[in-house]
Protein backbone atom coordinates (compact mmCIF):
# COMPACT_ATOMS: atom_id res chain seq x y z
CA UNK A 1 24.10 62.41 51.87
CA UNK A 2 24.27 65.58 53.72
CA UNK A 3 24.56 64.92 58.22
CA UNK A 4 21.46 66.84 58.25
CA UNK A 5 17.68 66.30 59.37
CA UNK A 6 15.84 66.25 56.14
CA UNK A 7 13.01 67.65 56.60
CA UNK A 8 9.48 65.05 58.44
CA UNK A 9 9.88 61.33 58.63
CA UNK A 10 6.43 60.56 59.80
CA UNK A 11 3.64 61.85 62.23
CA UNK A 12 2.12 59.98 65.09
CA UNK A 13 -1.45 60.26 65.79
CA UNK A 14 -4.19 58.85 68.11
CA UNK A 15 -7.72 57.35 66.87
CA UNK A 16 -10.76 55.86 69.11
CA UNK A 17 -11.68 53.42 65.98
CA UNK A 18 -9.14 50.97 64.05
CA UNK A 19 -11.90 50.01 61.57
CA UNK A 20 -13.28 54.16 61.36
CA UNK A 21 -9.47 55.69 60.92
CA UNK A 22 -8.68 52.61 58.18
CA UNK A 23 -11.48 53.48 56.42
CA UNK A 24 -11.24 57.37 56.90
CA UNK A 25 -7.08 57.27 55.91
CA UNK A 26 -7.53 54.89 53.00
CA UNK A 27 -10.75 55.33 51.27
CA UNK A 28 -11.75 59.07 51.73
CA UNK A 29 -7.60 60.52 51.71
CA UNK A 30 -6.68 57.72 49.34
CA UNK A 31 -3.66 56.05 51.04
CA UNK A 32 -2.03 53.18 51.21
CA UNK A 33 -1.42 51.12 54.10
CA UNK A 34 1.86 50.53 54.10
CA UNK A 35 2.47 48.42 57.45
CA UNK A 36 -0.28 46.86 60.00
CA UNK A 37 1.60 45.83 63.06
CA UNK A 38 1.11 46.69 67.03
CA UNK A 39 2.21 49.24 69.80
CA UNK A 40 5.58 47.89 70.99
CA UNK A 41 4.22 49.05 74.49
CA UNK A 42 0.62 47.76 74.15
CA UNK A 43 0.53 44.91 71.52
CA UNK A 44 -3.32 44.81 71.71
CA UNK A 45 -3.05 48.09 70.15
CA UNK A 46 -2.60 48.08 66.43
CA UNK A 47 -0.42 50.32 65.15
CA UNK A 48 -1.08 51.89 61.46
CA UNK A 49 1.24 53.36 58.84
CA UNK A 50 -0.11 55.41 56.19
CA UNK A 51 1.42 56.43 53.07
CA UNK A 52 2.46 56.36 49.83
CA UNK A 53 3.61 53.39 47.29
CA UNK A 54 6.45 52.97 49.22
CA UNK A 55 5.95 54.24 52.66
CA UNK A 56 8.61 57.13 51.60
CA UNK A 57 9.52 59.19 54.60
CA UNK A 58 8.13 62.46 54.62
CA UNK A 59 4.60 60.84 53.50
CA UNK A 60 3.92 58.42 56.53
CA UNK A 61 0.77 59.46 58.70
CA UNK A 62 0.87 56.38 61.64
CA UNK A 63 -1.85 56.02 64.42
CA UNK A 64 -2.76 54.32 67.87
CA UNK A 65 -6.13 53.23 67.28
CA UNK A 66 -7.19 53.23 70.97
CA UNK A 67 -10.22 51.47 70.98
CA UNK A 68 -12.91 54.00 72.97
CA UNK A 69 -10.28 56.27 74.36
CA UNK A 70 -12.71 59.24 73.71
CA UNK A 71 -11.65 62.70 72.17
CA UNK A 72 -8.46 64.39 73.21
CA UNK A 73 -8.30 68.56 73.40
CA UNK A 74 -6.02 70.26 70.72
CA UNK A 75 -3.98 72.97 72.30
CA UNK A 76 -0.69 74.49 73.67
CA UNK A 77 2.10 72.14 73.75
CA UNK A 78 1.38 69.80 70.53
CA UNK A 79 1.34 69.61 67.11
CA UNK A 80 -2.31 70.73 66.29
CA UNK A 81 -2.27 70.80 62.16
CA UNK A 82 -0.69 68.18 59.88
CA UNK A 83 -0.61 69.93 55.99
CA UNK A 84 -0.35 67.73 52.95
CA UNK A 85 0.79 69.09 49.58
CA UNK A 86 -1.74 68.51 46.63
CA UNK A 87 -1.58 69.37 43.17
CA UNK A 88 -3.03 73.15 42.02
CA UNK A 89 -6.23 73.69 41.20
CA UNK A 90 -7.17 70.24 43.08
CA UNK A 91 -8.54 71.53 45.79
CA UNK A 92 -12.34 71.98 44.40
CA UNK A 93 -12.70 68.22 43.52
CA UNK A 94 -10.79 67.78 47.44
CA UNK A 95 -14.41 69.80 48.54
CA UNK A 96 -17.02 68.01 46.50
CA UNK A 97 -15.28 64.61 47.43
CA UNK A 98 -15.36 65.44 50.79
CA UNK A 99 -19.40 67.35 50.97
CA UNK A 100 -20.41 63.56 49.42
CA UNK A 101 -18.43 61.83 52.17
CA UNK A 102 -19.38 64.07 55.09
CA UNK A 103 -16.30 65.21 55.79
CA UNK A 104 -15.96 68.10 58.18
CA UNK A 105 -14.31 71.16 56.64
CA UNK A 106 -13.47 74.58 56.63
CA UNK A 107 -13.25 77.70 53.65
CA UNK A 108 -10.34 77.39 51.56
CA UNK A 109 -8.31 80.49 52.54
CA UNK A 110 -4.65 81.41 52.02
CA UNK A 111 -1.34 81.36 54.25
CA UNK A 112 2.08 82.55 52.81
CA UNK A 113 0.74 82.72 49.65
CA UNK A 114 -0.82 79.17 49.31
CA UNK A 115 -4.19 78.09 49.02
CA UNK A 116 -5.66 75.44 51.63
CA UNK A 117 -8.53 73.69 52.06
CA UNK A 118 -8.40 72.91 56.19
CA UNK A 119 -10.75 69.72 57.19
CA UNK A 120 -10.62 66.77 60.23
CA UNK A 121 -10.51 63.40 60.41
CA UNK A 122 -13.65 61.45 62.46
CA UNK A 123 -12.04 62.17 65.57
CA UNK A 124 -11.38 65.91 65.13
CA UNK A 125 -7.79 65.60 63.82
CA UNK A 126 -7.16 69.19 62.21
CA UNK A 127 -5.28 68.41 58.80
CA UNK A 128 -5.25 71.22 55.65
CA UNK A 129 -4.58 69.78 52.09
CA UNK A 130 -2.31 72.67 50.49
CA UNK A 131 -1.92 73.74 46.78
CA UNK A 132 2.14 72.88 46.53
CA UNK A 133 4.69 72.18 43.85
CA UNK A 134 5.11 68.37 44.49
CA UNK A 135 6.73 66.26 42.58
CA UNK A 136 6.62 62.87 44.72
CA UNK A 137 4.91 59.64 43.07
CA UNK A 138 1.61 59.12 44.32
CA UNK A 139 -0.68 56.19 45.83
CA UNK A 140 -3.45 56.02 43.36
CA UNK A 141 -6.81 54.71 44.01
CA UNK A 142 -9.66 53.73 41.73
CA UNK A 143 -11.46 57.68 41.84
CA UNK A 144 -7.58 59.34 43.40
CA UNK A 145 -5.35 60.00 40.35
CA UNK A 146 -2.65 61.72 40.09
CA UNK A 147 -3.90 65.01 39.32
CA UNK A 148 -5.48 64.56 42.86
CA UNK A 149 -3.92 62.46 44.93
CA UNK A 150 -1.61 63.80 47.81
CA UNK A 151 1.93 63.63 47.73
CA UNK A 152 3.00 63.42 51.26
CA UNK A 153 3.72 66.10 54.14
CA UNK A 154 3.78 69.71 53.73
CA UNK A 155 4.23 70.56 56.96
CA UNK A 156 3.14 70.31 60.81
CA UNK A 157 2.26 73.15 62.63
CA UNK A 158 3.21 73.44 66.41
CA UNK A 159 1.12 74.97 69.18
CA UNK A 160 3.07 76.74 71.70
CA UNK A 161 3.02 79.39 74.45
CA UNK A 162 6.17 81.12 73.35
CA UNK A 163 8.16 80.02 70.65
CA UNK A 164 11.56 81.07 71.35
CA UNK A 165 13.02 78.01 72.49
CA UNK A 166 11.20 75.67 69.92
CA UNK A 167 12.75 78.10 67.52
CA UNK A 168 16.31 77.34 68.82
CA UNK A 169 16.00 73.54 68.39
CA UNK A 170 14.43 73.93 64.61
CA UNK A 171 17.26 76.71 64.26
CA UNK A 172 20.48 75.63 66.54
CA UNK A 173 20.15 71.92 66.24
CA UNK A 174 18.02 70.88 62.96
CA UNK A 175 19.23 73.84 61.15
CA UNK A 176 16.24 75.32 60.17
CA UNK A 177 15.42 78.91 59.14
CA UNK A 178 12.77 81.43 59.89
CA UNK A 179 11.01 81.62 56.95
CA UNK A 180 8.59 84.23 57.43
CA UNK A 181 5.89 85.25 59.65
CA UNK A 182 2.06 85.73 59.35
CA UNK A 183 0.45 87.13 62.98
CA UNK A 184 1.35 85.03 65.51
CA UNK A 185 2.57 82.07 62.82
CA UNK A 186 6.04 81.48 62.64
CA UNK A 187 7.62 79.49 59.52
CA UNK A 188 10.76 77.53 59.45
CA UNK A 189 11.90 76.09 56.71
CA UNK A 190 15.03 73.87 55.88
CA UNK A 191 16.35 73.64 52.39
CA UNK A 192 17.56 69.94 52.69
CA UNK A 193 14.96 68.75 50.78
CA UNK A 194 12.54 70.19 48.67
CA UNK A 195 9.70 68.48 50.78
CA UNK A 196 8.31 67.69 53.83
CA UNK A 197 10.39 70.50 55.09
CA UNK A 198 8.20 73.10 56.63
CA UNK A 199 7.47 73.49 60.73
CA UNK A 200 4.86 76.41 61.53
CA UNK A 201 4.98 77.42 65.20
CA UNK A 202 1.81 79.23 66.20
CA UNK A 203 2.39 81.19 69.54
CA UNK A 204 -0.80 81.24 71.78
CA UNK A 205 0.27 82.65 75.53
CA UNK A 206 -2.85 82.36 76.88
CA UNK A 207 -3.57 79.26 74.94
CA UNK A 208 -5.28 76.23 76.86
CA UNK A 209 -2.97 73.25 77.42
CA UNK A 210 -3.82 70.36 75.06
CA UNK A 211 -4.49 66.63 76.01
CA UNK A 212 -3.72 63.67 74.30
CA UNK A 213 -6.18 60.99 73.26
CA UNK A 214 -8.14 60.63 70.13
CA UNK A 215 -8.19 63.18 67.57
CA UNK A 216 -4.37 64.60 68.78
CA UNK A 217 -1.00 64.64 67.41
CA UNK A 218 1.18 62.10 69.37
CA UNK A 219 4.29 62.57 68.49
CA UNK A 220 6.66 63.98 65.52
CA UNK A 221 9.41 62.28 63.70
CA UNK A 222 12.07 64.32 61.63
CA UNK A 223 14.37 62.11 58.87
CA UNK A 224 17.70 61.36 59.30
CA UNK A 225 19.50 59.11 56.07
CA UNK A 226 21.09 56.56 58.67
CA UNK A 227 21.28 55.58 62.23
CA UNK A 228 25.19 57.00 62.46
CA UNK A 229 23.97 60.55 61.39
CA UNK A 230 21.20 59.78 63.73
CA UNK A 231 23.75 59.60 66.94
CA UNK A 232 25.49 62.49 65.53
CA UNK A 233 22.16 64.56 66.59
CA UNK A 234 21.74 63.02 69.97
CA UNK A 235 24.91 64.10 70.81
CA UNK A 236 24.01 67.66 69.61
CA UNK A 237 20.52 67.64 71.53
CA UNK A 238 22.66 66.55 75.08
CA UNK A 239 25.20 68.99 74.46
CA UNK A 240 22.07 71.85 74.51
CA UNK A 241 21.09 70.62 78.03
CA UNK A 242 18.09 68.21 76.43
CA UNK A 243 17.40 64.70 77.93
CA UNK A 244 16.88 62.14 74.98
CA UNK A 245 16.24 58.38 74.61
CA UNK A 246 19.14 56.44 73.68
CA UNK A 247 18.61 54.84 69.90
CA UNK A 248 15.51 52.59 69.89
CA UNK A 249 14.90 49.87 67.23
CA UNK A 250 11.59 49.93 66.30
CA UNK A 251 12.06 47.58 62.99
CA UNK A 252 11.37 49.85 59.87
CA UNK A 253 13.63 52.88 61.44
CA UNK A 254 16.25 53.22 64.12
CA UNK A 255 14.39 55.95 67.07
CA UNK A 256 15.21 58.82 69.48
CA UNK A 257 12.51 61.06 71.63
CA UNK A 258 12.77 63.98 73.58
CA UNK A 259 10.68 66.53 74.40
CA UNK A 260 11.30 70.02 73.18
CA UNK A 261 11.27 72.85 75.37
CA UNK A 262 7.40 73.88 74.31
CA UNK A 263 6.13 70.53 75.11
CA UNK A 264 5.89 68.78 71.84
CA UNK A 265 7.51 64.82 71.93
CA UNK A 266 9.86 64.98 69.06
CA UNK A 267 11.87 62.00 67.71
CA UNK A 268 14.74 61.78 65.55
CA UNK A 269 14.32 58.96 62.82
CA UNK A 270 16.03 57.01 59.88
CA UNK A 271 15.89 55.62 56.65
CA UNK A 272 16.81 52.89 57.51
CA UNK A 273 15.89 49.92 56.76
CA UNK A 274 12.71 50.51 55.50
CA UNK A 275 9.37 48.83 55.31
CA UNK A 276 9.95 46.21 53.03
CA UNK A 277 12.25 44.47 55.75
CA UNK A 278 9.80 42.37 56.31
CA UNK A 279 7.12 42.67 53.27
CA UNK A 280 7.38 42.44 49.75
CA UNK A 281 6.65 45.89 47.96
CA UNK A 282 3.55 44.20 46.62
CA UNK A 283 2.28 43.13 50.11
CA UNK A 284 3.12 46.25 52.28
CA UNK A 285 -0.22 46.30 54.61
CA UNK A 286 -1.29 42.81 54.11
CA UNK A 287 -0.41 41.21 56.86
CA UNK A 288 0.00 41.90 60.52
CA UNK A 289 3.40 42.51 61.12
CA UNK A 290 4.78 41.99 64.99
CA UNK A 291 7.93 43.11 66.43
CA UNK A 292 10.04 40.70 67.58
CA UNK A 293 9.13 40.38 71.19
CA UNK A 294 5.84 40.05 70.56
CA UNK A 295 5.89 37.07 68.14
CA UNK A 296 5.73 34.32 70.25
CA UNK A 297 2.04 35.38 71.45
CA UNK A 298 0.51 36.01 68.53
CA UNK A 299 -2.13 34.15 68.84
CA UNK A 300 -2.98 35.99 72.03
CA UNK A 301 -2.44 39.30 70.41
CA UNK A 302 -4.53 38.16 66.99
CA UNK A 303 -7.26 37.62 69.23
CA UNK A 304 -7.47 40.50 71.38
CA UNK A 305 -7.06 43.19 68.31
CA UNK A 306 -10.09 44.12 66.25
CA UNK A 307 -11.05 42.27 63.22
CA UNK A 308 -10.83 44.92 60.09
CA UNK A 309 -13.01 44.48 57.38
């Protein structure tokens, strides 16, 4: 495989309700959970992974379930949209499903020449389900077949106050290309893989700096195939002047972070090893998973997370 970044790994988010965002991610969107473990940091925070059959990267939607954290504010500085690529012509049945469930949404509208249906989660998260030629194998649910069901990422968009340097890490570094441009959206595009491979930078100058807590984009994760390919890029992001973690082992994938010149906490992710490290395929989600450190007070940690029903 190609030393490239191909394209999203996964996308971190923040909740204010485990049992809410479970039942939000997996009933109403139709995924699976595909690992239930904690924050390495704060083990009496769960930490969930959202995706499809597999936990494929370039499907994974993972969240901090702080318990009462209260709403963050979307804004300058962080990914503000998440878009998932749907089947054409879904998007109708994606309204009615979501007018019985009480979803909050928006008019389906249009944006280089795709049609999307923009909606949020309970706690505000701004995600758009896009019409897409996809052809990743879905999670299926009882009333979420195929001819509905998401495939995985689309692509994030990025809230900045100029783009220009953003641009040069997506261009210089990840090897991205400017795609095209719609007002003050920028797309960038990399053709390393067919999906998952889109990064929309929306400049706002005058835009209000956003705030993490629930209902905003944490972090975002771009793919790598292995953790040697992996070092390859840190080496390419301290060469551009760019402070960066040193590799992280966080047990499904291997981990870098920095922080991009607009603000935004990216990572750099791999492949490796995979969620069923530790789970059978059949199981993925089952049980709570802990990292390492943390297994010897599990008890402890059992009893201080919430019980999901």
């Amino acid at each position: 495989m190609e030393n490239r970044i191909l394209g999203l790994h996964h996308i971190t988010a923040i909740a204010n309700n485990a049992q809410r965002n479970y039942d939000f991610y997996t009933h109403v969107l139709g995924l699976r959970m595909v690992k239930k473990t904690v924050n390495f940091d704060d083990p009496s925070t769960y930490h969930f992974y959202y995706g499809n059959e597999t936990g494929t990267p370039g499907t994974i939607l993972t969240f901090f379930p702080w318990e009462g954290i209260g709403r963050g504010r979307t804004g300058v500085g962080m990914a503000t949209e998440i878009g998932y690529s749907v089947p054409t012509g879904s998007l109708d049945n994606w309204a009615g499903r979501f007018r019985e469930m009480g979803v909050s949404m928006g008019q389906q509208a249009e944006r280089f020449g795709e049609v999307y249906l923009p909606f949020t989660d309970p706690d505000g998260l701004a995600i758009a389900l896009i019409q897409h030629p996809d052809d990743r194998p879905v999670w299926e649910t009882a009333d979420l077949k195929e001819n509905i069901a998401t495939r995985g990422f689309h692509s994030v968009t990025l809230t900045l106050q100029s783009i220009d340097a953003t641009a040069r890490v997506l261009t210089d570094i990840f090897g991205y290309v400017q795609q095209g441009q719609e007002g003050n959206r920028y797309r960038f595009i990399t053709d390393s893989t067919p999906t998952a491979s889109i990064v929309d930078l929306l400049e706002e100058p005058t835009g209000t700096l956003g705030r993490n807590a629930a209902g905003t984009n944490h972090h975002v994760a771009f793919r790598v195939a292995n953790d040697a390919i992996q070092m390859e890029f840190r080496d390419k992001i301290l060469s551009k002047g760019l402070q960066i973690t040193p590799k992280i082992d966080r047990d499904y994938f291997f981990s870098l972070y920095f922080r991009e010149p607009g603000g935004v906490l990216f990572e750099i992710a791999t492949d490796n090893p995979g969620f069923t490290v530790d789970e059978p395929l059949a199981e993925l989600g089952t049980h709570l998973k802990l990292p390492r450190q943390h297994e010897d007070k599990r008890a402890k940690i059992e009893t201080s997370l919430p019980v999901l029903s």
